[in-house]
C-alpha positions as a printed NumPy array, in Angstrom:
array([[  0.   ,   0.   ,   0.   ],
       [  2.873,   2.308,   0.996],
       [  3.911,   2.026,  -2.924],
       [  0.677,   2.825,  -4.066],
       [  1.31 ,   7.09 ,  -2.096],
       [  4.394,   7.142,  -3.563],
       [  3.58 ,   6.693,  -7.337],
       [  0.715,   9.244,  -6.279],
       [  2.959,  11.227,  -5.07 ],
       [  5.381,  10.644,  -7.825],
       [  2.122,  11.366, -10.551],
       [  1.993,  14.946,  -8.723],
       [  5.447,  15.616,  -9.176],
       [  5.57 ,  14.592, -12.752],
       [  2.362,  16.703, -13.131],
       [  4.134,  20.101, -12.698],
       [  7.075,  19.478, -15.025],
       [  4.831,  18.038, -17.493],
       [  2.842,  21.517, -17.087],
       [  6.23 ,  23.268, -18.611],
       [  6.268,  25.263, -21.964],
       [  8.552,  23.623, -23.591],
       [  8.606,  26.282, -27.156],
       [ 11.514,  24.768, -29.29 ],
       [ 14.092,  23.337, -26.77 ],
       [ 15.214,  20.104, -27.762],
       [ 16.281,  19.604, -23.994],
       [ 12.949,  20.908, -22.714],
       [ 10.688,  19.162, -25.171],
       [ 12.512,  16.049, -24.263],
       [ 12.222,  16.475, -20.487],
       [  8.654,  17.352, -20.199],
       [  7.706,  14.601, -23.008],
       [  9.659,  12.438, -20.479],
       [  8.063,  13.666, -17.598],
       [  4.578,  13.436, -18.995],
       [  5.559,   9.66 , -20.24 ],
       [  6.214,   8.308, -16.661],
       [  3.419,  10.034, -15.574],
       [  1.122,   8.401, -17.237],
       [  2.834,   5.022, -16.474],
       [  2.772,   5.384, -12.832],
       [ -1.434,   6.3  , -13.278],
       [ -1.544,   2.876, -14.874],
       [  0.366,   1.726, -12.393],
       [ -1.912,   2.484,  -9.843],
       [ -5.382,   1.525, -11.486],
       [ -5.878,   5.088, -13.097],
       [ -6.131,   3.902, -16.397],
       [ -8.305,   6.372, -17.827],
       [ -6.158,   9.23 , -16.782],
       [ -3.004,   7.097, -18.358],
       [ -4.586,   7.174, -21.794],
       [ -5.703,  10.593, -21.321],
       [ -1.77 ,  11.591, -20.961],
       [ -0.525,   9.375, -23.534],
       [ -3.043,  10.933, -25.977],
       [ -2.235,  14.442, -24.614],
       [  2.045,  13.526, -25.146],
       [  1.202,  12.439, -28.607],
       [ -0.361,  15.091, -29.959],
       [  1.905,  17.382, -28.097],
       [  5.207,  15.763, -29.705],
       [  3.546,  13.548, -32.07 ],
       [  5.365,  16.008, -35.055],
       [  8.804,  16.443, -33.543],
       [ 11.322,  14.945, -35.722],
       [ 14.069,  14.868, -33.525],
       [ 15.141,  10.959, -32.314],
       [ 14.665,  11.41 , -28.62 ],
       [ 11.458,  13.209, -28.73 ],
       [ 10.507,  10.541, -31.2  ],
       [ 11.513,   7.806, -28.944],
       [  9.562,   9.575, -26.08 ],
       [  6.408,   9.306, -28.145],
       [  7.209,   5.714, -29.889],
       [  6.892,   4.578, -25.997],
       [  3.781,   7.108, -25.256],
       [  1.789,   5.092, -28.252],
       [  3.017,   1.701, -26.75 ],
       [  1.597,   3.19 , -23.11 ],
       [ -1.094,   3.881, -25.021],
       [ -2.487,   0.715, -26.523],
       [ -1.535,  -0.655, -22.955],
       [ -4.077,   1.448, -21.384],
       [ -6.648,   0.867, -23.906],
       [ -5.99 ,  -2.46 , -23.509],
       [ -6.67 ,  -1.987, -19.81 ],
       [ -9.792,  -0.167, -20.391],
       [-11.261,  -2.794, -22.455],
       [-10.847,  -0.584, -25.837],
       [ -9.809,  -3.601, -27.766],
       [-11.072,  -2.111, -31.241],
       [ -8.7  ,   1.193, -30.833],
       [ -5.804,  -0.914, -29.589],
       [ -5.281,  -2.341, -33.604],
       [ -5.698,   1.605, -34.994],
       [ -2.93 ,   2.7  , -32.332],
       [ -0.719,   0.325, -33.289],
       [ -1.192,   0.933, -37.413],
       [ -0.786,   4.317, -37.164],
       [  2.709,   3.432, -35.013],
       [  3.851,   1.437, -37.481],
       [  2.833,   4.178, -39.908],
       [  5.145,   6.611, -38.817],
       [  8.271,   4.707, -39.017]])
């Protein structure tokens, strides 16, 4: 139980970097993509699962366009996280068009 406080507590923190501008700083862009990505792991993580794909889907339209490789790789895994909390939320159907358009972009 004494996990389950600190990924809340965790989610909270992650909350406020993921709240950042992040304009057209590589650095920045790939910090709060990062930030918002283990965010929305440690909501799965504790049952939130509707929150999780809320994030994911908030990180990949956010970044979804970036072309550089780290911000890529941040929403590669977001998309992943994504189908996962679908999956989780009984979305079967949307899992499959997740996953096409993922393989789409590469």
């Amino acid at each position: 139980m004494a996990h389950l406080g600190r990924r809340e507590e965790q989610a909270s923190q992650l909350e406020a970097v993921a709240a950042l501008p992040d304009g057209d700083d590589e650095e920045m862009r790939r910090h709060v993509a990062g930030a918002m990505g283990r965010q929305g792991g440690l909501l799965g993580m504790v049952g939130r699962h509707s929150e999780s794909h809320d994030l994911f889907r908030r990180l990949i339209d956010r970044f979804g366009d970036d072309p550089r490789p780290q911000v890529e790789r941040q929403v590669a895994s977001a998309m992943n996280n994504l189908c996962v909390a679908l999956s989780n939320l009984g979305r079967d159907a949307e899992v499959l068009a997740v996953a096409v358009g993922g393989v789409a972009r590469v």
